[in-house]
mmCIF file of C-alpha atoms in Angstrom:
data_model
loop_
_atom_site.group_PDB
_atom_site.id
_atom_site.type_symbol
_atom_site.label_atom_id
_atom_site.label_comp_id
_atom_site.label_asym_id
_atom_site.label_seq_id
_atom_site.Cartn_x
_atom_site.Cartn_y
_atom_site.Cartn_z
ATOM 1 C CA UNK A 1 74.587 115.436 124.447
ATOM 2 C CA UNK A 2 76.950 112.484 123.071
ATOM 3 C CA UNK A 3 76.668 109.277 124.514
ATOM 4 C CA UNK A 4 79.514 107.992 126.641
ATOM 5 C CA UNK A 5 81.449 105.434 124.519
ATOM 6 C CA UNK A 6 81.558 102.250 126.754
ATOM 7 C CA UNK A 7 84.982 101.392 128.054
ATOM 8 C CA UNK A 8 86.977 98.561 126.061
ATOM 9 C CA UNK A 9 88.388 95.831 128.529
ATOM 10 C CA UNK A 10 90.535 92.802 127.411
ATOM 11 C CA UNK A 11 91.052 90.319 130.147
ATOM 12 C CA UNK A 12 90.846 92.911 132.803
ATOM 13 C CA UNK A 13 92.853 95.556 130.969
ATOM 14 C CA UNK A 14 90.972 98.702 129.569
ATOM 15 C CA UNK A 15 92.137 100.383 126.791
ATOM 16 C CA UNK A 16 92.824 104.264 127.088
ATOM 17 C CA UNK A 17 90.067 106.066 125.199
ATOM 18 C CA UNK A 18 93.131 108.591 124.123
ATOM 19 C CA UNK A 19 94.705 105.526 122.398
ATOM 20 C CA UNK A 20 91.203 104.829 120.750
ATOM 21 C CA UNK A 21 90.668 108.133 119.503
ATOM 22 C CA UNK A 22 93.947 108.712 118.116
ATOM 23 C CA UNK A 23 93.934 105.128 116.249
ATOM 24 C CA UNK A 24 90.678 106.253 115.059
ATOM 25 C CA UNK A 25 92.592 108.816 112.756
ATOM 26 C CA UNK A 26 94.079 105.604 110.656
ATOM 27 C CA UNK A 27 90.277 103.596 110.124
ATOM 28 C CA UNK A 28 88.513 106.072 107.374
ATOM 29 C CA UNK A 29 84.492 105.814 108.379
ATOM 30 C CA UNK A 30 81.952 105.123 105.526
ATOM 31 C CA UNK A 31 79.517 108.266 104.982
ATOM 32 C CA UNK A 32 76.541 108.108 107.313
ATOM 33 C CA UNK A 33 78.415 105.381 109.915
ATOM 34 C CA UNK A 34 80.429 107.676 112.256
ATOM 35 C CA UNK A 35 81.000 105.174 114.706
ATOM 36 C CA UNK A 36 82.420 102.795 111.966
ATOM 37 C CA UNK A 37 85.822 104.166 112.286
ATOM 38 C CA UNK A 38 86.285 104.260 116.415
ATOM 39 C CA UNK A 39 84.573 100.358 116.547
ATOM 40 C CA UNK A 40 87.800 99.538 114.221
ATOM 41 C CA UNK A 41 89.892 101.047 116.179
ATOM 42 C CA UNK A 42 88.889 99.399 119.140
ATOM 43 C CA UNK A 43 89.380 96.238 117.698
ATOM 44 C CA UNK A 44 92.986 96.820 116.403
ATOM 45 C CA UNK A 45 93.876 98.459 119.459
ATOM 46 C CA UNK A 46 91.898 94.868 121.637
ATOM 47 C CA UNK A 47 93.931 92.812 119.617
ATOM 48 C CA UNK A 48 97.113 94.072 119.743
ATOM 49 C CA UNK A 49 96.772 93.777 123.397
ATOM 50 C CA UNK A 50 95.844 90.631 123.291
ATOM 51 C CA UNK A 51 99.112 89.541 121.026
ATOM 52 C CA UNK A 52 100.879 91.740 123.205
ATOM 53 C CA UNK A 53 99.292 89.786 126.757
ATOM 54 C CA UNK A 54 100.403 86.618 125.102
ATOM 55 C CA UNK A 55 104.131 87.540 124.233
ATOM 56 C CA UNK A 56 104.323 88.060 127.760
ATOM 57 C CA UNK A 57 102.648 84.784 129.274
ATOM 58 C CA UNK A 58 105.073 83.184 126.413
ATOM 59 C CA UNK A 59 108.054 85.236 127.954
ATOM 60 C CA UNK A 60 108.179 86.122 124.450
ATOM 61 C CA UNK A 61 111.634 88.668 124.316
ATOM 62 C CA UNK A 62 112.671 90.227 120.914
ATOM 63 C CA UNK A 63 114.972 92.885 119.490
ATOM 64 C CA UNK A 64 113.205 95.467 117.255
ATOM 65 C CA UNK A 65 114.235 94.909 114.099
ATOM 66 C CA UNK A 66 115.271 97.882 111.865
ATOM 67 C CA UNK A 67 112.709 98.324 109.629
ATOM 68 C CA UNK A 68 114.308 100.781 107.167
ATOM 69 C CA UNK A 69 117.614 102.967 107.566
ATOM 70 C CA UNK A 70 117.445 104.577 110.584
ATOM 71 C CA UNK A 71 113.481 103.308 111.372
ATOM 72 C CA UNK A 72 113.347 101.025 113.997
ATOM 73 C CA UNK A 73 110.456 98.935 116.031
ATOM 74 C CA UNK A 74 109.020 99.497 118.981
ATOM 75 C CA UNK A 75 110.100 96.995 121.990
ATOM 76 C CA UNK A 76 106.109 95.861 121.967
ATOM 77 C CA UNK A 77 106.395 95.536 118.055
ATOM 78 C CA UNK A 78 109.201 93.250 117.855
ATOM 79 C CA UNK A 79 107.113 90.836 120.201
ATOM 80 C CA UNK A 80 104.258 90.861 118.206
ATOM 81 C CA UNK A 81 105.981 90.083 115.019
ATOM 82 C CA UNK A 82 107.890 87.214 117.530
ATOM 83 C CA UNK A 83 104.943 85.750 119.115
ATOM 84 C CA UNK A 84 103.743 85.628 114.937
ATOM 85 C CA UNK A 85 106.619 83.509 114.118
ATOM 86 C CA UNK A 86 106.161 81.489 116.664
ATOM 87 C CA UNK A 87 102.619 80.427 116.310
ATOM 88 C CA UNK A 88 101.258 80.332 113.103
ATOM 89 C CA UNK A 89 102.385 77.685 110.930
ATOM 90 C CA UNK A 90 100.527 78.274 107.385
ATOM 91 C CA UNK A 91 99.482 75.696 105.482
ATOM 92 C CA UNK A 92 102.782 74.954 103.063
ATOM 93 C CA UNK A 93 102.234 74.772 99.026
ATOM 94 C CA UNK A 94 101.167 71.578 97.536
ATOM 95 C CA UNK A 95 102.615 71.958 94.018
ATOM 96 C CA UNK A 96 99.609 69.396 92.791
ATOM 97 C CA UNK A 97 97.397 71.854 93.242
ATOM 98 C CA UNK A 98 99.034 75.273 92.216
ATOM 99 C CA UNK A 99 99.468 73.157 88.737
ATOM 100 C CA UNK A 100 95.767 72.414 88.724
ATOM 101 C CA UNK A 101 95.024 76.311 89.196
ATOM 102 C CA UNK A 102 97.430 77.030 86.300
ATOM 103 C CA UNK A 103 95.906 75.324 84.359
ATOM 104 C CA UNK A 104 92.130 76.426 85.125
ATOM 105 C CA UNK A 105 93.180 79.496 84.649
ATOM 106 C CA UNK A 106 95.667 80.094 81.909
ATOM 107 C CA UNK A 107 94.815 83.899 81.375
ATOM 108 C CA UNK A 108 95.914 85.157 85.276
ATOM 109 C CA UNK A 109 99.757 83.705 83.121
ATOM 110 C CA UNK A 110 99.924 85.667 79.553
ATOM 111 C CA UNK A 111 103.134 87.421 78.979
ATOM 112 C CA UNK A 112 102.476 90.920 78.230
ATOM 113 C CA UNK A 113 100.973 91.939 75.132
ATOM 114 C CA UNK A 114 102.561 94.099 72.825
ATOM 115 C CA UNK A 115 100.348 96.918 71.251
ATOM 116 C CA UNK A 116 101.076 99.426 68.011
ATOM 117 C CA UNK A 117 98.854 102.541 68.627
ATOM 118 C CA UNK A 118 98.169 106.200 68.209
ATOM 119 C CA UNK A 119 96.095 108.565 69.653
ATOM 120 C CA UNK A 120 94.655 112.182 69.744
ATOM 121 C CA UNK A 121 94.371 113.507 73.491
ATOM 122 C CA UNK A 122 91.078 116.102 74.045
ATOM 123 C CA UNK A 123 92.553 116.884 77.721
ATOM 124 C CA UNK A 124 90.359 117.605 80.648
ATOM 125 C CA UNK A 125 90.647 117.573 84.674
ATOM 126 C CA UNK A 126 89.315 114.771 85.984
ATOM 127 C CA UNK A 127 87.334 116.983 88.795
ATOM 128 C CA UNK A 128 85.905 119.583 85.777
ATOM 129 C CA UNK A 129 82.634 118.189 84.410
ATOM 130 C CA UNK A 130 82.283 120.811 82.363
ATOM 131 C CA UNK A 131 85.665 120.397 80.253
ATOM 132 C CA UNK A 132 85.027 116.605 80.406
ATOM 133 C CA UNK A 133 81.347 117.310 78.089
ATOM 134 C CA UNK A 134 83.589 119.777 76.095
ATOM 135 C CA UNK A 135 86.739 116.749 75.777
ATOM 136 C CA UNK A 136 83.776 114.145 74.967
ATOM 137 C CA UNK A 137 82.077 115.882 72.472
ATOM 138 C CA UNK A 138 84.845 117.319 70.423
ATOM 139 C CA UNK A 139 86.520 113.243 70.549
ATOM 140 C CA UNK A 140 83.003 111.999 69.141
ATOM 141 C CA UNK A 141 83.206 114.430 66.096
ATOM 142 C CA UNK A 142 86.864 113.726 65.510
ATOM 143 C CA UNK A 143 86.271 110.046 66.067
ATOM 144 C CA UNK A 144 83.184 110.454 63.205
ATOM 145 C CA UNK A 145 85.139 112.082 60.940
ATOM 146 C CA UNK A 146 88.230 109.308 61.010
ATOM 147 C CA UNK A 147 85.605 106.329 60.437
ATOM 148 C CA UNK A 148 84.608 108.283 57.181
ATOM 149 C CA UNK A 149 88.376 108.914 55.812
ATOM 150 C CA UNK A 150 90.890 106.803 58.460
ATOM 151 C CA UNK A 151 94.010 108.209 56.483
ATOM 152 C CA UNK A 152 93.446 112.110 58.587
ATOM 153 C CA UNK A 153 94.650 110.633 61.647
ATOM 154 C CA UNK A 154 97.710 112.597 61.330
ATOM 155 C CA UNK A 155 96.446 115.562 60.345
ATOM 156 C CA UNK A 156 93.837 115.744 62.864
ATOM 157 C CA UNK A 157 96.335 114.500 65.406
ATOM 158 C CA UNK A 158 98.489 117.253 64.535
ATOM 159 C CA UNK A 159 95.714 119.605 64.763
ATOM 160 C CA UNK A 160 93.904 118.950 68.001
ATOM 161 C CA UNK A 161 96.103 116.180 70.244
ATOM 162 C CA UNK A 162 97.229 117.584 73.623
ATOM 163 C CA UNK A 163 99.801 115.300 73.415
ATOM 164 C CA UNK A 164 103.994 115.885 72.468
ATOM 165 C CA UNK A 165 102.752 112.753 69.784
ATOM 166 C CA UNK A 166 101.088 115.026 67.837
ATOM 167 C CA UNK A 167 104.188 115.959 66.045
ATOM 168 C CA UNK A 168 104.288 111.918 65.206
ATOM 169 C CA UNK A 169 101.244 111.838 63.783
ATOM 170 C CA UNK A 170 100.140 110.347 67.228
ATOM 171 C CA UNK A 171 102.205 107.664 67.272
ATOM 172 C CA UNK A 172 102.788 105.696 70.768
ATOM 173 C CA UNK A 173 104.798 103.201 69.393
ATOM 174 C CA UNK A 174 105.262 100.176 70.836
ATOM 175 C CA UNK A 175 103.603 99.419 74.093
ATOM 176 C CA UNK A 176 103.586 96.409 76.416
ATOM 177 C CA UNK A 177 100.281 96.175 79.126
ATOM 178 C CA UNK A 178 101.050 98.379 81.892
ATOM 179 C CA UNK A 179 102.372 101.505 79.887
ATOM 180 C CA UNK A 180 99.979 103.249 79.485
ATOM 181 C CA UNK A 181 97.185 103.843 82.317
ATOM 182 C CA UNK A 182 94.626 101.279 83.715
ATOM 183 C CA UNK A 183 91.662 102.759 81.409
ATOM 184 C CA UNK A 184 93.863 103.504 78.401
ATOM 185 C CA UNK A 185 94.881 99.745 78.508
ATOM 186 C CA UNK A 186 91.658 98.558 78.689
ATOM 187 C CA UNK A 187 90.115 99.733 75.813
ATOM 188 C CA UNK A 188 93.285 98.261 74.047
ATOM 189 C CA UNK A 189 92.634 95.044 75.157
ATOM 190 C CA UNK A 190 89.492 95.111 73.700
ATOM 191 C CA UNK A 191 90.112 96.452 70.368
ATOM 192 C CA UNK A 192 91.023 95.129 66.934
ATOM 193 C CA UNK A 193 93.745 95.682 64.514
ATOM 194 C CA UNK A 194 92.893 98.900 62.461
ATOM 195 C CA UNK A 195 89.656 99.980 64.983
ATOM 196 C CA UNK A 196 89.122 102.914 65.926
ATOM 197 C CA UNK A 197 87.912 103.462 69.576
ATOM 198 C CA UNK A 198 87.043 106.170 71.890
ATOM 199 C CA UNK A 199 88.836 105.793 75.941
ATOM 200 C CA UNK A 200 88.179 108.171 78.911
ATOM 201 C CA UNK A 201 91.209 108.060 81.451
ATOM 202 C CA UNK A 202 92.287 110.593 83.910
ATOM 203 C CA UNK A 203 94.157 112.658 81.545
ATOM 204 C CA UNK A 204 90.744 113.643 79.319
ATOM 205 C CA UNK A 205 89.477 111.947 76.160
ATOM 206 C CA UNK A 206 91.222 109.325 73.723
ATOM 207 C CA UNK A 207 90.569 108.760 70.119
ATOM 208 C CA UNK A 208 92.597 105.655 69.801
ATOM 209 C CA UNK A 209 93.779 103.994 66.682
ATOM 210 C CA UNK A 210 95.071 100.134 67.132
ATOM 211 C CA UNK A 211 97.380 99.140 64.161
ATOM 212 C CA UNK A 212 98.930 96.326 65.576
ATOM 213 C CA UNK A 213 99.083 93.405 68.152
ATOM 214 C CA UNK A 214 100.444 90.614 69.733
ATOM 215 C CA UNK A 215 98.985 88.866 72.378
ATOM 216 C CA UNK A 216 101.145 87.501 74.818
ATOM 217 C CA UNK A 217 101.922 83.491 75.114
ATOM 218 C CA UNK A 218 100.464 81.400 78.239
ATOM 219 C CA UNK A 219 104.091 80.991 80.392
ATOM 220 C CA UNK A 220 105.208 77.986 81.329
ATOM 221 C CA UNK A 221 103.820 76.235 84.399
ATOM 222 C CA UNK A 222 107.777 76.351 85.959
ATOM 223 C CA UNK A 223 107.955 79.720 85.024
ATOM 224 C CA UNK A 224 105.119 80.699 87.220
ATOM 225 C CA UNK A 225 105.556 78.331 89.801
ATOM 226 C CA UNK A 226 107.759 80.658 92.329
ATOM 227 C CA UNK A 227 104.855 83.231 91.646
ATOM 228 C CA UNK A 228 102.260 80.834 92.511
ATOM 229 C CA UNK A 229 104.119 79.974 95.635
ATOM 230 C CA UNK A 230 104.454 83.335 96.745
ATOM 231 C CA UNK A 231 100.239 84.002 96.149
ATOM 232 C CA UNK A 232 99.602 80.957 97.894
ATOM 233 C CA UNK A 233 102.012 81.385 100.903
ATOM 234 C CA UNK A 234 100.574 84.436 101.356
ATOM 235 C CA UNK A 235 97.096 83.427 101.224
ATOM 236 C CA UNK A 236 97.964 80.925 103.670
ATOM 237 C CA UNK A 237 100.089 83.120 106.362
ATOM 238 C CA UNK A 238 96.290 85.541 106.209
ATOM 239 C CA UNK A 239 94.129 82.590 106.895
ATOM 240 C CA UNK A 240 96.551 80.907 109.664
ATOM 241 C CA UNK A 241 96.697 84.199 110.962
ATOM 242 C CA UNK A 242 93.078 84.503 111.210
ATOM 243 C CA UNK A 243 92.178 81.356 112.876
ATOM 244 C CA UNK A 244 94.963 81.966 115.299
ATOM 245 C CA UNK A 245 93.406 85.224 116.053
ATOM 246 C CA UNK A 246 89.968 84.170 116.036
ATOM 247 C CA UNK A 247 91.231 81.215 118.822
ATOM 248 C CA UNK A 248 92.779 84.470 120.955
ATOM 249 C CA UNK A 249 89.525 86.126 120.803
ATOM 250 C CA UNK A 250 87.468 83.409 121.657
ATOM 251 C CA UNK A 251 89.545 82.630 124.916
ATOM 252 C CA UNK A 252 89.707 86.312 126.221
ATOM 253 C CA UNK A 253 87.252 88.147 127.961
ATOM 254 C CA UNK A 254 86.520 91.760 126.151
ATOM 255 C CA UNK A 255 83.602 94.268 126.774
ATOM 256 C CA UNK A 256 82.732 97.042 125.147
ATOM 257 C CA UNK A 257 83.515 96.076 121.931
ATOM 258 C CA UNK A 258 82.208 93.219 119.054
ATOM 259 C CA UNK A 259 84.573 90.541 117.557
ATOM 260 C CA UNK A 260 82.007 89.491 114.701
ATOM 261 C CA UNK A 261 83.721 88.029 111.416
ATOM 262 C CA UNK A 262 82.695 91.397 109.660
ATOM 263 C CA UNK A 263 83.549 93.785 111.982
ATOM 264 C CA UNK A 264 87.215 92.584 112.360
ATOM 265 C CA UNK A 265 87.533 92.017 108.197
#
């Protein structure tokens, strides 16, 4: 037989067990901790009251806003997002120090890089093990054979690439980061003119060929600056947000559930 779940009570309030259960749906639980997903849910569900119990000692009163065409908040929603605006006040941007991050860390602000390449695709499902071995092991003697006479790529593109660039001799032409996938660009990144690499990505095997580059110029610190503002702004608004909630918590009276730092990150 279960164990009853203890009742969650925020400054006299208890939260239907319904409403737990249901939120519960929305917190996926790590394997082996079954209770990690209701314990989150409980929380979200605490807090929001609590945001909600403070709108109303505020008198807090807003419309719901429309959030997309024809998608609208609810009534308790819009005083959430009210009672936000009103209290926190995030830290604001000192542009002193967004330059001195710039320019500790002049790689986060490369322009794109632009890439010459070709390829011959060995494709396999990502969830077939089986055709994956197959992909690999028929890349590796392909890949063996180009080291020992580069000028096949072609041919051997034409003859065993899963890919419509076959008919180009594998040819990607030119590619910025970001065009191809995550893993694909990686190995790119890494590679020198004229290598020859081998690159696993969702799609099956790669035998890659890198023929030319250009690596993107550090921007300018003014270029960068309205992105920097945005990061930091939005760093700030989580942390404000955090203490503000932390101070709610602290000041309320809540059973049944935990408000440790971990359990509410």
């Amino acid at each position: 037989m279960k164990p009853l779940l203890p009742p969650v009570v925020v400054n006299g309030v208890t939260i239907d067990p319904g409403r737990i259960a249901a939120e519960a749906q929305n917190h996926p639980a790590p394997k082996g901790k079954p209770g990690h997903a209701w314990r989150a849910a409980a929380r979200a569900l605490a807090v929001r009251e609590l945001l909600l119990q403070e709108a109303r000692s505020r008198g807090i009163a807003a419309e719901p806003a429309e959030l997309a065409p024809g998608q609208w908040e609810t009534e308790d929603e819009a005083a959430i997002r009210a009672l936000l605006d009103l209290a926190i006040r995030p830290a604001p941007a000192d542009e002193a120090a967004l330059a001195a991050h710039y320019a500790a860390h002049p790689e986060q602000f490369r322009a794109p890089s632009l890439y010459e390449a070709a390829h011959i695709l060995f494709a396999a499902a990502p969830e077939d093990a089986s055709a994956r071995a197959e992909a690999r092991a028929r890349a590796e003697v392909v890949l063996a054979e180009l080291r020992a006479e580069p000028r096949r790529f072609a041919e051997l593109a034409a003859r065993y690439s899963a890919c419509s660039s076959k008919t180009a001799g594998g040819m990607l032409g030119q590619l910025t980061s970001g065009d191809t996938v995550p893993e694909f660009d990686a190995v790119l990144a890494t590679m020198e003119e004229g290598a020859l690499a081998l690159a696993e990505t969702r799609y099956g095997l790669h035998v890659i060929r890198l023929d030319a580059r250009a690596r993107g110029e550090v921007l300018p610190f003014e270029s960068v600056l309205s992105q920097l503002r945005q990061a930091h702004d939005k760093a700030a608004w989580l942390r404000a947000s955090r203490d503000y909630l932390d101070g709610l918590v602290a000041g309320a009276e809540i059973s049944g559930i935990s408000f440790d730092q971990q359990g509410r990150a």
